[in-house]
Tab-separated table of C-alpha atoms in Angstrom:
chain	number	residue	atom	x	y	z
A	239	UNK	CA	48.873	137.262	7.881
A	240	UNK	CA	48.798	133.901	6.466
A	241	UNK	CA	52.586	133.689	6.529
A	242	UNK	CA	52.598	134.384	10.554
A	243	UNK	CA	49.601	131.880	10.707
A	244	UNK	CA	52.088	129.099	9.143
A	245	UNK	CA	54.678	129.834	11.115
A	246	UNK	CA	52.701	129.929	14.308
A	247	UNK	CA	51.174	126.529	13.372
A	248	UNK	CA	54.735	125.036	12.494
A	249	UNK	CA	55.927	125.931	15.751
A	250	UNK	CA	53.030	124.595	17.706
A	251	UNK	CA	53.595	121.198	15.571
A	252	UNK	CA	57.330	121.440	16.606
A	253	UNK	CA	56.770	121.807	20.100
A	254	UNK	CA	53.849	119.095	20.352
A	255	UNK	CA	56.317	116.876	18.517
A	256	UNK	CA	59.194	117.912	20.636
A	257	UNK	CA	57.368	117.285	23.926
A	258	UNK	CA	56.127	114.077	22.694
A	259	UNK	CA	60.141	112.891	21.954
A	260	UNK	CA	60.917	114.012	25.809
A	261	UNK	CA	58.251	111.604	27.290
A	262	UNK	CA	59.306	108.515	28.074
A	263	UNK	CA	58.654	105.698	25.157
A	264	UNK	CA	56.123	103.494	25.072
A	265	UNK	CA	57.157	99.808	25.915
A	266	UNK	CA	55.870	98.177	22.682
A	267	UNK	CA	54.937	94.509	21.704
A	268	UNK	CA	53.941	93.735	18.218
A	269	UNK	CA	52.219	90.362	17.941
A	270	UNK	CA	52.286	88.221	14.696
A	271	UNK	CA	49.504	89.052	12.066
A	272	UNK	CA	46.332	87.237	11.569
A	273	UNK	CA	46.507	86.363	7.723
A	274	UNK	CA	43.195	85.747	5.502
A	275	UNK	CA	42.958	84.793	1.813
A	276	UNK	CA	46.789	83.890	1.370
A	277	UNK	CA	48.037	80.544	0.880
A	278	UNK	CA	51.583	80.932	2.855
A	279	UNK	CA	50.246	82.414	5.882
A	280	UNK	CA	52.337	80.885	8.327
A	281	UNK	CA	55.506	82.588	6.860
A	282	UNK	CA	53.551	85.755	6.122
A	283	UNK	CA	52.415	86.134	9.883
A	284	UNK	CA	56.206	86.610	10.884
A	285	UNK	CA	56.972	88.546	7.766
A	286	UNK	CA	54.614	91.270	8.399
A	287	UNK	CA	55.346	91.601	11.792
A	288	UNK	CA	58.854	92.188	11.254
A	289	UNK	CA	58.365	94.903	8.508
A	290	UNK	CA	55.988	96.940	10.817
A	291	UNK	CA	58.250	96.837	14.070
A	292	UNK	CA	61.184	97.797	11.609
A	293	UNK	CA	58.963	100.810	10.900
A	294	UNK	CA	57.879	101.856	14.220
A	295	UNK	CA	59.827	105.291	15.395
A	296	UNK	CA	62.401	104.366	17.792
A	297	UNK	CA	62.052	107.689	19.649
A	298	UNK	CA	58.250	107.046	20.596
A	299	UNK	CA	58.581	103.372	21.069
A	300	UNK	CA	60.647	101.049	23.136
A	301	UNK	CA	60.452	97.113	21.785
A	302	UNK	CA	59.692	94.416	24.132
A	303	UNK	CA	59.441	90.711	23.592
A	304	UNK	CA	56.752	89.671	25.560
A	305	UNK	CA	53.503	90.867	25.220
A	306	UNK	CA	52.973	90.938	29.011
A	307	UNK	CA	55.804	93.591	29.372
A	308	UNK	CA	54.206	95.991	26.971
A	309	UNK	CA	52.220	99.181	27.560
A	310	UNK	CA	51.672	99.438	23.888
A	311	UNK	CA	50.390	96.008	22.382
A	312	UNK	CA	49.902	96.138	18.617
A	313	UNK	CA	47.792	93.313	17.110
A	314	UNK	CA	47.722	93.163	13.147
A	315	UNK	CA	45.288	91.486	10.380
A	316	UNK	CA	45.790	91.093	6.906
A	317	UNK	CA	43.113	90.188	3.996
A	318	UNK	CA	43.448	89.407	0.546
A	319	UNK	CA	40.237	89.904	-1.489
A	320	UNK	CA	40.985	89.599	-4.996
A	321	UNK	CA	43.658	92.414	-5.789
A	322	UNK	CA	42.622	94.210	-2.838
A	323	UNK	CA	44.058	93.853	0.458
A	324	UNK	CA	43.387	95.419	3.801
A	325	UNK	CA	45.739	96.011	6.720
A	326	UNK	CA	44.279	96.512	10.051
A	327	UNK	CA	45.795	97.009	13.503
A	328	UNK	CA	44.072	96.953	16.625
A	329	UNK	CA	46.365	98.614	19.633
A	330	UNK	CA	45.807	98.365	22.990
A	331	UNK	CA	47.274	101.650	24.939
A	332	UNK	CA	47.746	100.036	28.364
A	333	UNK	CA	48.761	103.624	29.998
A	334	UNK	CA	45.500	104.796	29.345
A	335	UNK	CA	43.463	101.769	29.454
A	336	UNK	CA	42.306	102.190	26.121
A	337	UNK	CA	42.056	100.880	22.209
A	338	UNK	CA	42.689	102.406	19.126
A	339	UNK	CA	42.159	101.040	15.449
A	340	UNK	CA	44.096	102.021	12.150
A	341	UNK	CA	43.922	100.540	8.546
A	342	UNK	CA	45.751	100.661	5.145
A	343	UNK	CA	44.149	99.535	1.714
A	344	UNK	CA	45.781	98.520	-1.043
A	345	UNK	CA	46.193	96.896	-4.498
A	346	UNK	CA	48.894	94.485	-5.610
A	347	UNK	CA	51.277	92.731	-3.986
A	348	UNK	CA	53.874	95.383	-4.735
A	349	UNK	CA	51.875	98.068	-2.358
A	350	UNK	CA	52.009	96.160	0.712
A	351	UNK	CA	55.345	97.458	2.321
A	352	UNK	CA	54.464	100.984	1.439
A	353	UNK	CA	51.047	100.335	3.320
A	354	UNK	CA	52.606	99.224	6.321
A	355	UNK	CA	55.005	102.168	6.182
A	356	UNK	CA	51.642	104.457	5.964
A	357	UNK	CA	50.370	102.582	8.861
A	358	UNK	CA	53.710	103.322	10.847
A	359	UNK	CA	53.290	106.832	10.335
A	360	UNK	CA	49.814	106.795	11.741
A	361	UNK	CA	50.973	105.097	14.776
A	362	UNK	CA	53.344	107.801	15.559
A	363	UNK	CA	50.680	110.255	14.844
A	364	UNK	CA	48.461	108.644	17.481
A	365	UNK	CA	51.389	108.534	20.065
A	366	UNK	CA	52.224	111.967	19.529
A	367	UNK	CA	48.659	112.825	20.426
A	368	UNK	CA	48.875	110.854	23.478
A	369	UNK	CA	51.919	112.138	24.736
A	370	UNK	CA	50.971	115.878	24.149
A	371	UNK	CA	47.589	115.230	25.991
A	372	UNK	CA	49.026	113.350	29.024
A	373	UNK	CA	49.568	115.221	32.293
A	374	UNK	CA	53.399	115.843	32.769
A	375	UNK	CA	55.213	114.051	35.033
A	376	UNK	CA	55.359	115.561	38.469
A	377	UNK	CA	58.849	116.174	40.160
A	378	UNK	CA	57.477	116.309	43.645
A	379	UNK	CA	57.896	113.208	45.941
A	380	UNK	CA	55.006	110.718	45.773
A	381	UNK	CA	52.512	110.691	48.589
A	382	UNK	CA	52.913	108.050	50.981
A	383	UNK	CA	51.157	104.567	50.447
A	384	UNK	CA	49.907	101.775	52.703
A	385	UNK	CA	52.801	99.561	52.506
A	386	UNK	CA	50.221	96.624	53.284
A	387	UNK	CA	48.770	97.221	49.370
A	388	UNK	CA	49.673	94.802	47.322
A	389	UNK	CA	50.210	96.454	43.861
A	390	UNK	CA	48.033	95.332	40.773
A	391	UNK	CA	49.871	95.040	37.826
A	392	UNK	CA	48.404	96.202	34.309
A	393	UNK	CA	45.912	93.513	33.135
A	394	UNK	CA	47.422	91.327	29.918
A	395	UNK	CA	45.954	91.742	26.698
A	396	UNK	CA	44.506	88.379	25.811
A	397	UNK	CA	42.109	87.149	23.484
A	398	UNK	CA	38.482	86.693	24.793
A	399	UNK	CA	38.026	83.145	26.229
A	400	UNK	CA	35.076	80.776	25.172
A	401	UNK	CA	33.575	78.796	27.431
A	402	UNK	CA	34.383	75.237	26.672
A	403	UNK	CA	31.654	72.775	27.362
A	404	UNK	CA	32.534	68.907	28.624
A	405	UNK	CA	29.583	67.184	26.394
A	406	UNK	CA	31.641	67.486	23.140
A	407	UNK	CA	29.970	65.042	20.577
A	408	UNK	CA	32.350	65.873	17.862
A	409	UNK	CA	35.625	63.890	18.086
A	410	UNK	CA	37.830	65.404	15.586
A	411	UNK	CA	40.982	63.293	16.416
A	412	UNK	CA	42.022	60.603	13.338
A	413	UNK	CA	40.951	57.126	14.029
A	414	UNK	CA	43.846	54.513	13.563
A	415	UNK	CA	42.064	52.414	11.549
A	416	UNK	CA	41.389	54.819	9.163
A	417	UNK	CA	37.402	54.242	9.287
A	418	UNK	CA	35.068	57.114	8.799
A	419	UNK	CA	34.444	57.821	12.425
A	420	UNK	CA	37.201	60.646	12.659
A	421	UNK	CA	38.700	60.879	8.907
A	422	UNK	CA	40.249	63.480	7.303
A	423	UNK	CA	41.355	63.563	3.625
A	424	UNK	CA	44.407	64.662	1.875
A	425	UNK	CA	44.389	68.529	0.889
A	426	UNK	CA	42.777	69.087	-2.277
A	427	UNK	CA	43.866	72.058	-4.677
A	428	UNK	CA	41.333	74.415	-4.927
A	429	UNK	CA	38.452	76.021	-2.981
A	430	UNK	CA	35.515	74.009	-3.148
A	431	UNK	CA	32.190	75.456	-1.595
A	432	UNK	CA	29.741	72.767	-1.672
A	433	UNK	CA	29.519	69.071	-1.075
A	434	UNK	CA	26.890	66.484	-1.425
A	435	UNK	CA	26.724	62.493	-0.531
A	436	UNK	CA	25.726	59.680	-2.893
A	437	UNK	CA	25.308	55.980	-2.261
A	438	UNK	CA	27.323	53.891	0.796
A	439	UNK	CA	28.110	50.979	-0.827
A	440	UNK	CA	28.394	47.360	0.623
A	441	UNK	CA	31.933	47.757	0.924
A	442	UNK	CA	31.547	50.615	3.220
A	443	UNK	CA	32.775	53.033	0.895
A	444	UNK	CA	31.007	56.317	0.205
A	445	UNK	CA	29.963	58.196	-2.933
A	446	UNK	CA	30.982	61.867	-2.440
A	447	UNK	CA	30.515	64.780	-4.697
A	448	UNK	CA	32.390	68.196	-4.505
A	449	UNK	CA	31.703	71.584	-6.305
A	450	UNK	CA	33.993	74.606	-6.963
A	451	UNK	CA	32.919	77.767	-8.873
A	452	UNK	CA	33.365	75.751	-12.318
A	453	UNK	CA	34.182	72.201	-11.558
A	454	UNK	CA	32.278	69.369	-10.241
A	455	UNK	CA	34.194	66.017	-8.688
A	456	UNK	CA	32.798	62.626	-7.875
A	457	UNK	CA	35.047	60.739	-5.645
A	458	UNK	CA	34.881	57.245	-3.935
A	459	UNK	CA	35.708	57.613	-0.082
A	460	UNK	CA	36.795	54.730	1.695
A	461	UNK	CA	40.274	54.870	3.687
A	462	UNK	CA	41.563	57.676	1.109
A	463	UNK	CA	39.462	59.598	-1.458
A	464	UNK	CA	39.490	58.143	-5.313
A	465	UNK	CA	38.655	60.417	-7.999
A	466	UNK	CA	35.829	58.869	-10.183
A	467	UNK	CA	34.998	61.704	-12.485
A	468	UNK	CA	35.206	65.362	-12.896
A	469	UNK	CA	33.418	67.757	-15.363
A	470	UNK	CA	33.700	71.376	-15.818
A	471	UNK	CA	31.347	74.030	-16.899
A	472	UNK	CA	31.972	77.087	-19.231
A	473	UNK	CA	32.646	80.541	-17.872
A	474	UNK	CA	31.213	82.939	-17.374
A	475	UNK	CA	28.585	80.569	-15.598
A	476	UNK	CA	29.322	79.911	-11.671
A	477	UNK	CA	27.957	76.794	-9.340
A	478	UNK	CA	26.340	77.831	-6.584
A	479	UNK	CA	25.479	74.752	-4.749
A	480	UNK	CA	25.129	71.021	-5.242
A	481	UNK	CA	22.502	68.477	-3.539
A	482	UNK	CA	21.825	64.819	-4.342
A	483	UNK	CA	18.616	62.830	-4.210
A	484	UNK	CA	17.140	59.837	-6.004
A	485	UNK	CA	13.716	61.268	-6.744
A	486	UNK	CA	12.344	58.534	-9.081
A	487	UNK	CA	13.680	55.869	-6.812
A	488	UNK	CA	15.215	53.786	-8.918
A	489	UNK	CA	18.259	53.297	-6.680
A	490	UNK	CA	20.237	55.774	-8.956
A	491	UNK	CA	20.879	58.907	-7.406
A	492	UNK	CA	20.712	62.388	-9.011
A	493	UNK	CA	23.152	65.342	-8.683
A	494	UNK	CA	21.395	68.707	-8.851
A	495	UNK	CA	23.511	71.709	-9.664
A	496	UNK	CA	22.335	75.321	-9.128
A	497	UNK	CA	24.193	77.385	-12.019
A	498	UNK	CA	23.924	81.074	-12.157
A	499	UNK	CA	24.900	82.125	-15.891
A	500	UNK	CA	25.349	85.914	-16.073
A	501	UNK	CA	22.428	87.229	-14.075
A	502	UNK	CA	19.934	84.248	-14.745
A	503	UNK	CA	19.518	80.618	-13.591
A	504	UNK	CA	20.368	77.865	-16.018
A	505	UNK	CA	21.070	75.024	-13.567
A	506	UNK	CA	21.331	71.307	-14.591
A	507	UNK	CA	20.843	67.567	-13.236
A	508	UNK	CA	23.283	64.736	-13.926
A	509	UNK	CA	22.935	61.250	-13.175
A	510	UNK	CA	25.922	59.417	-11.787
A	511	UNK	CA	26.363	55.567	-12.556
A	512	UNK	CA	29.257	55.128	-10.487
A	513	UNK	CA	31.615	56.115	-13.048
A	514	UNK	CA	30.722	59.046	-14.652
A	515	UNK	CA	27.987	62.069	-14.828
A	516	UNK	CA	25.773	62.536	-17.529
A	517	UNK	CA	23.456	65.486	-17.936
A	518	UNK	CA	19.969	64.627	-18.071
A	519	UNK	CA	18.600	68.341	-17.898
A	520	UNK	CA	20.090	71.881	-18.342
A	521	UNK	CA	18.768	75.456	-18.213
A	522	UNK	CA	16.203	74.925	-15.477
A	523	UNK	CA	15.087	78.018	-13.881
A	524	UNK	CA	15.492	77.298	-10.374
A	525	UNK	CA	17.872	77.103	-7.149
A	526	UNK	CA	17.851	73.694	-5.608
A	527	UNK	CA	18.489	72.712	-2.096
A	528	UNK	CA	18.101	69.209	-0.798
A	529	UNK	CA	16.298	68.326	2.793
A	530	UNK	CA	16.338	65.261	4.443
A	531	UNK	CA	19.538	63.046	5.358
A	532	UNK	CA	19.155	60.058	3.450
A	533	UNK	CA	19.590	60.240	-0.818
A	534	UNK	CA	16.957	57.660	-0.946
A	535	UNK	CA	14.151	59.833	0.546
A	536	UNK	CA	15.815	63.376	0.278
A	537	UNK	CA	13.484	66.105	-1.062
A	538	UNK	CA	14.561	68.505	-3.620
A	539	UNK	CA	13.085	72.032	-3.167
A	540	UNK	CA	13.194	75.025	-5.902
A	541	UNK	CA	12.572	78.336	-5.887
A	542	UNK	CA	12.864	81.145	-8.893
A	543	UNK	CA	14.377	84.282	-9.130
A	544	UNK	CA	13.041	87.498	-10.437
A	545	UNK	CA	14.996	90.298	-12.399
A	546	UNK	CA	17.214	92.009	-9.964
A	547	UNK	CA	18.279	88.939	-8.018
A	548	UNK	CA	15.654	88.430	-5.488
A	549	UNK	CA	14.217	85.130	-4.858
A	550	UNK	CA	10.695	84.865	-6.619
A	551	UNK	CA	7.459	82.817	-5.349
A	552	UNK	CA	6.665	80.188	-3.132
A	553	UNK	CA	9.497	77.504	-2.376
A	554	UNK	CA	8.142	73.844	-4.184
A	555	UNK	CA	9.063	70.310	-4.429
A	556	UNK	CA	10.665	68.941	-7.473
A	557	UNK	CA	9.319	66.357	-9.179
A	558	UNK	CA	10.857	64.040	-11.453
A	559	UNK	CA	9.361	62.022	-14.680
A	560	UNK	CA	11.998	60.325	-16.484
A	561	UNK	CA	14.284	63.655	-17.619
A	562	UNK	CA	11.546	65.952	-17.393
A	563	UNK	CA	11.036	68.191	-14.194
A	564	UNK	CA	8.205	69.940	-12.810
A	565	UNK	CA	7.690	72.194	-9.471
A	566	UNK	CA	4.691	71.142	-7.199
A	567	UNK	CA	3.029	71.433	-3.516
A	568	UNK	CA	4.066	75.182	-2.726
A	569	UNK	CA	4.714	76.166	0.732
A	570	UNK	CA	4.389	79.798	1.822
A	571	UNK	CA	7.764	80.586	4.004
A	572	UNK	CA	8.167	83.167	6.626
A	573	UNK	CA	8.686	86.546	5.604
A	574	UNK	CA	12.590	86.457	5.522
A	575	UNK	CA	12.775	82.628	4.306
A	576	UNK	CA	14.520	81.876	1.283
A	577	UNK	CA	15.177	78.285	-0.421
A	578	UNK	CA	18.849	78.500	1.355
A	579	UNK	CA	18.012	79.692	4.823
A	580	UNK	CA	15.219	77.497	6.291
A	581	UNK	CA	13.875	73.853	7.344
A	582	UNK	CA	11.117	72.437	9.480
A	583	UNK	CA	10.778	71.577	12.877
A	584	UNK	CA	9.685	68.058	12.806
A	585	UNK	CA	8.807	66.944	16.634
A	586	UNK	CA	5.380	67.134	18.178
A	587	UNK	CA	6.375	70.155	19.832
A	588	UNK	CA	7.366	72.060	16.885
A	589	UNK	CA	4.779	70.797	14.265
A	590	UNK	CA	4.297	73.246	11.221
A	591	UNK	CA	6.972	75.325	12.801
A	592	UNK	CA	9.848	77.039	10.643
A	593	UNK	CA	13.050	77.788	11.622
A	594	UNK	CA	14.960	80.620	9.379
A	595	UNK	CA	18.606	82.240	9.373
A	596	UNK	CA	17.581	85.897	8.767
A	597	UNK	CA	19.930	87.882	6.934
A	598	UNK	CA	21.756	89.235	10.347
A	599	UNK	CA	22.305	85.450	11.187
A	600	UNK	CA	19.773	85.228	13.721
A	601	UNK	CA	17.709	82.088	13.985
A	602	UNK	CA	14.101	82.666	14.009
A	603	UNK	CA	11.331	80.370	14.782
A	604	UNK	CA	7.831	80.940	12.945
A	605	UNK	CA	4.642	79.460	13.976
A	606	UNK	CA	2.281	77.927	11.395
A	607	UNK	CA	0.509	81.301	11.103
A	608	UNK	CA	3.393	82.857	10.151
A	609	UNK	CA	4.027	84.897	13.409
A	610	UNK	CA	7.545	84.976	15.205
A	611	UNK	CA	7.530	82.502	18.134
A	612	UNK	CA	11.177	83.098	19.324
A	613	UNK	CA	14.603	84.811	18.044
A	614	UNK	CA	18.098	84.071	18.978
A	615	UNK	CA	20.466	86.897	20.270
A	616	UNK	CA	23.397	85.004	19.155
A	617	UNK	CA	24.501	84.885	15.601
A	618	UNK	CA	25.255	81.401	13.067
A	619	UNK	CA	25.747	80.577	9.520
A	620	UNK	CA	27.913	82.693	7.747
A	621	UNK	CA	28.734	81.725	3.923
A	622	UNK	CA	31.142	83.115	1.248
A	623	UNK	CA	29.142	82.114	-1.544
A	624	UNK	CA	27.305	84.473	-3.513
A	625	UNK	CA	26.057	85.651	-6.754
A	626	UNK	CA	25.916	89.238	-8.185
A	627	UNK	CA	23.198	91.079	-10.316
A	628	UNK	CA	23.201	94.568	-11.814
A	629	UNK	CA	21.123	97.115	-10.221
A	630	UNK	CA	22.483	100.537	-11.846
A	631	UNK	CA	19.835	102.631	-9.732
A	632	UNK	CA	21.457	101.819	-6.453
A	633	UNK	CA	25.009	102.704	-7.439
A	634	UNK	CA	25.011	106.626	-6.261
A	635	UNK	CA	23.289	105.599	-2.615
A	636	UNK	CA	25.495	102.198	-2.062
A	637	UNK	CA	28.634	103.006	-4.114
A	638	UNK	CA	28.085	99.775	-6.233
A	639	UNK	CA	25.766	99.143	-8.952
A	640	UNK	CA	25.738	95.465	-8.078
A	641	UNK	CA	23.672	93.726	-5.679
A	642	UNK	CA	25.313	90.828	-3.828
A	643	UNK	CA	23.197	87.645	-2.308
A	644	UNK	CA	24.943	85.521	-0.385
A	645	UNK	CA	23.598	82.088	0.200
A	646	UNK	CA	23.105	80.576	3.772
A	647	UNK	CA	24.572	77.673	5.398
A	648	UNK	CA	22.373	74.717	5.757
A	649	UNK	CA	20.078	73.595	8.528
A	650	UNK	CA	19.835	70.280	9.323
A	651	UNK	CA	17.229	68.428	11.213
A	652	UNK	CA	18.316	65.236	12.606
A	653	UNK	CA	15.964	62.295	13.018
A	654	UNK	CA	15.428	63.124	16.704
A	655	UNK	CA	14.539	66.432	15.956
A	656	UNK	CA	18.061	68.043	16.874
A	657	UNK	CA	18.780	71.375	14.615
A	658	UNK	CA	22.626	71.107	13.451
A	659	UNK	CA	24.204	74.155	12.067
A	660	UNK	CA	27.375	75.806	11.628
A	661	UNK	CA	28.753	79.089	12.772
A	662	UNK	CA	31.619	80.946	10.619
A	663	UNK	CA	33.578	83.569	11.981
A	664	UNK	CA	36.015	86.239	10.579
A	665	UNK	CA	36.245	89.376	8.840
A	666	UNK	CA	33.687	91.559	7.155
A	667	UNK	CA	35.485	94.020	4.884
A	668	UNK	CA	35.645	95.976	1.731
A	669	UNK	CA	31.903	96.189	1.115
A	670	UNK	CA	30.526	93.051	0.378
A	671	UNK	CA	33.617	90.860	0.712
A	672	UNK	CA	33.677	88.014	3.228
A	673	UNK	CA	36.252	86.485	4.451
A	674	UNK	CA	36.148	83.391	7.308
A	675	UNK	CA	38.901	81.681	9.220
A	676	UNK	CA	37.538	80.134	12.108
A	677	UNK	CA	33.940	77.994	12.767
A	678	UNK	CA	32.012	75.678	15.352
A	679	UNK	CA	29.219	73.424	14.697
A	680	UNK	CA	26.053	73.659	17.127
A	681	UNK	CA	23.291	71.574	17.916
A	682	UNK	CA	20.063	73.141	18.916
A	683	UNK	CA	16.684	71.679	20.469
A	684	UNK	CA	13.133	72.967	20.217
A	685	UNK	CA	11.812	73.131	23.657
A	686	UNK	CA	8.312	74.587	22.377
A	687	UNK	CA	9.507	77.979	23.878
A	688	UNK	CA	13.190	78.372	23.007
A	689	UNK	CA	15.383	76.852	20.964
A	690	UNK	CA	18.116	75.769	23.386
A	691	UNK	CA	21.952	74.746	22.606
A	692	UNK	CA	22.503	70.888	23.266
A	693	UNK	CA	26.295	71.067	22.359
A	694	UNK	CA	28.666	72.765	20.098
A	695	UNK	CA	32.310	71.466	18.934
A	696	UNK	CA	35.141	73.302	19.828
A	697	UNK	CA	36.216	76.205	17.516
A	698	UNK	CA	38.625	75.005	14.598
A	699	UNK	CA	40.497	77.018	12.240
A	700	UNK	CA	39.413	77.186	8.489
A	701	UNK	CA	36.514	78.153	6.807
A	702	UNK	CA	33.342	75.558	6.580
A	703	UNK	CA	32.381	76.231	3.026
A	704	UNK	CA	29.314	73.253	3.329
A	705	UNK	CA	28.789	70.194	5.104
A	706	UNK	CA	26.402	67.031	5.078
A	707	UNK	CA	24.743	64.772	7.588
A	708	UNK	CA	24.658	60.993	7.210
A	709	UNK	CA	21.857	59.905	9.412
A	710	UNK	CA	22.478	56.061	9.139
A	711	UNK	CA	25.942	56.180	10.362
A	712	UNK	CA	25.522	59.526	12.459
A	713	UNK	CA	28.454	60.994	10.601
A	714	UNK	CA	28.678	64.614	9.748
A	715	UNK	CA	31.212	65.419	6.659
A	716	UNK	CA	32.728	68.773	6.475
A	717	UNK	CA	34.246	70.575	3.554
A	718	UNK	CA	36.681	72.974	5.072
A	719	UNK	CA	38.778	75.698	3.167
A	720	UNK	CA	41.901	75.615	4.899
A	721	UNK	CA	43.631	78.000	2.122
A	722	UNK	CA	42.224	80.713	0.407
A	723	UNK	CA	42.760	81.147	-3.176
A	724	UNK	CA	44.493	84.374	-4.200
A	725	UNK	CA	47.559	86.170	-6.006
A	726	UNK	CA	49.805	83.467	-4.713
A	727	UNK	CA	47.718	80.406	-5.268
A	728	UNK	CA	44.606	78.305	-5.838
A	729	UNK	CA	43.688	77.527	-2.611
A	730	UNK	CA	43.477	73.939	-0.672
A	731	UNK	CA	40.264	72.481	0.846
A	732	UNK	CA	39.738	69.427	3.004
A	733	UNK	CA	36.927	66.872	3.617
A	734	UNK	CA	37.131	65.593	7.169
A	735	UNK	CA	34.356	63.381	8.869
A	736	UNK	CA	33.676	63.165	12.513
A	737	UNK	CA	31.102	60.988	14.736
A	738	UNK	CA	28.039	62.312	16.262
A	739	UNK	CA	27.400	60.547	19.294
């Protein structure tokens, strides 16, 4: 009986495939791939497109050059996360007006081509299903139609269009005279995740600090970037964020560096004299976050961490006395608030109100009594900076014995009460790994009842790792990652400056 069943199964499969091959092949267009996490992404877009195209079954598909000619449109993405990669295809079937997805994951460069072969077989299997389930084409003459009717072609498969505003206030064009307004640096080798401003000199040049996982650089920014100092911290310690402030008001700013050393905080403070960075405190048990747009009056807030990686206790203000630091003036944040995702509204209509980016990216306004006053439907923020703490007990339920905590983007309060914050977009894949490849900057205003959008910049390619705002010059400094690090390189970052009108 088993042999008979096997024969019948094979026969049915043969008939299904034969029927599919007899059907008219799908007119198919494979678009260039979207790439994330790989330096040479322009070349790879076309390479992956060509490899996948060559592996499609020509009995099932007929290749066409233009997307609008296609009955089957294939849009692919390739994302690299360390040694792992993910190949994802979104396929539009215009014959039946439906979408379906297929994907393959692998490890190492040598498995990319085999994974594309596996994807091609999955596409074949889907097309066989479609062809065998489709009703047969009738040989009888078609019914007469109204000769006055205008045939409607199938809609083109296009990316969603974003409504564009006319009142942009971020101007990305490079200034001809090389001034701060609309300025961009040459690419910096490496992926940097945090930026902070120092002093603006009488010459108009500005001190800038950037940090990667284990590197801090001090630059003088004028027409070009001039490297003034560079320090590194030993592994396995990891820099999470940097901020600047002049807490003792002596005219020389300090650099506050949040450092995770293994699974505990070991943060440091440096003094910058214009030429070198000198450590004045280390192994401090706090996360740091600066609030205020002037280095001379900025406040540094701190918060501790409990075992397991959770933020612990109330957020406090840091007080500096010579080289000693203490935490004072505690403030109780709303339920979802932590040191990296909050700010306070400053205008009379929002006095005592907190704004928080919750873990899902929604903006939440809380009244002084802690109750939620308003919550956004749209999402904002988005960061790739994280730290991990081991939680062996959750391995069975979560499939990972680490707890991943992502730092959130800054929420900046401008002097006129405008809230400035970014929104990164991209891929969330392979567990907790995040990869963003485009961003926009938003300005919001609290009306007393709702948080209303005033303007937003156009969407730009890249990942916005961090930003700073200069209230005096009304310039926003963007730290953009334009190439992710991976097997093929260390990545590249760019600092750009744009005027806010």
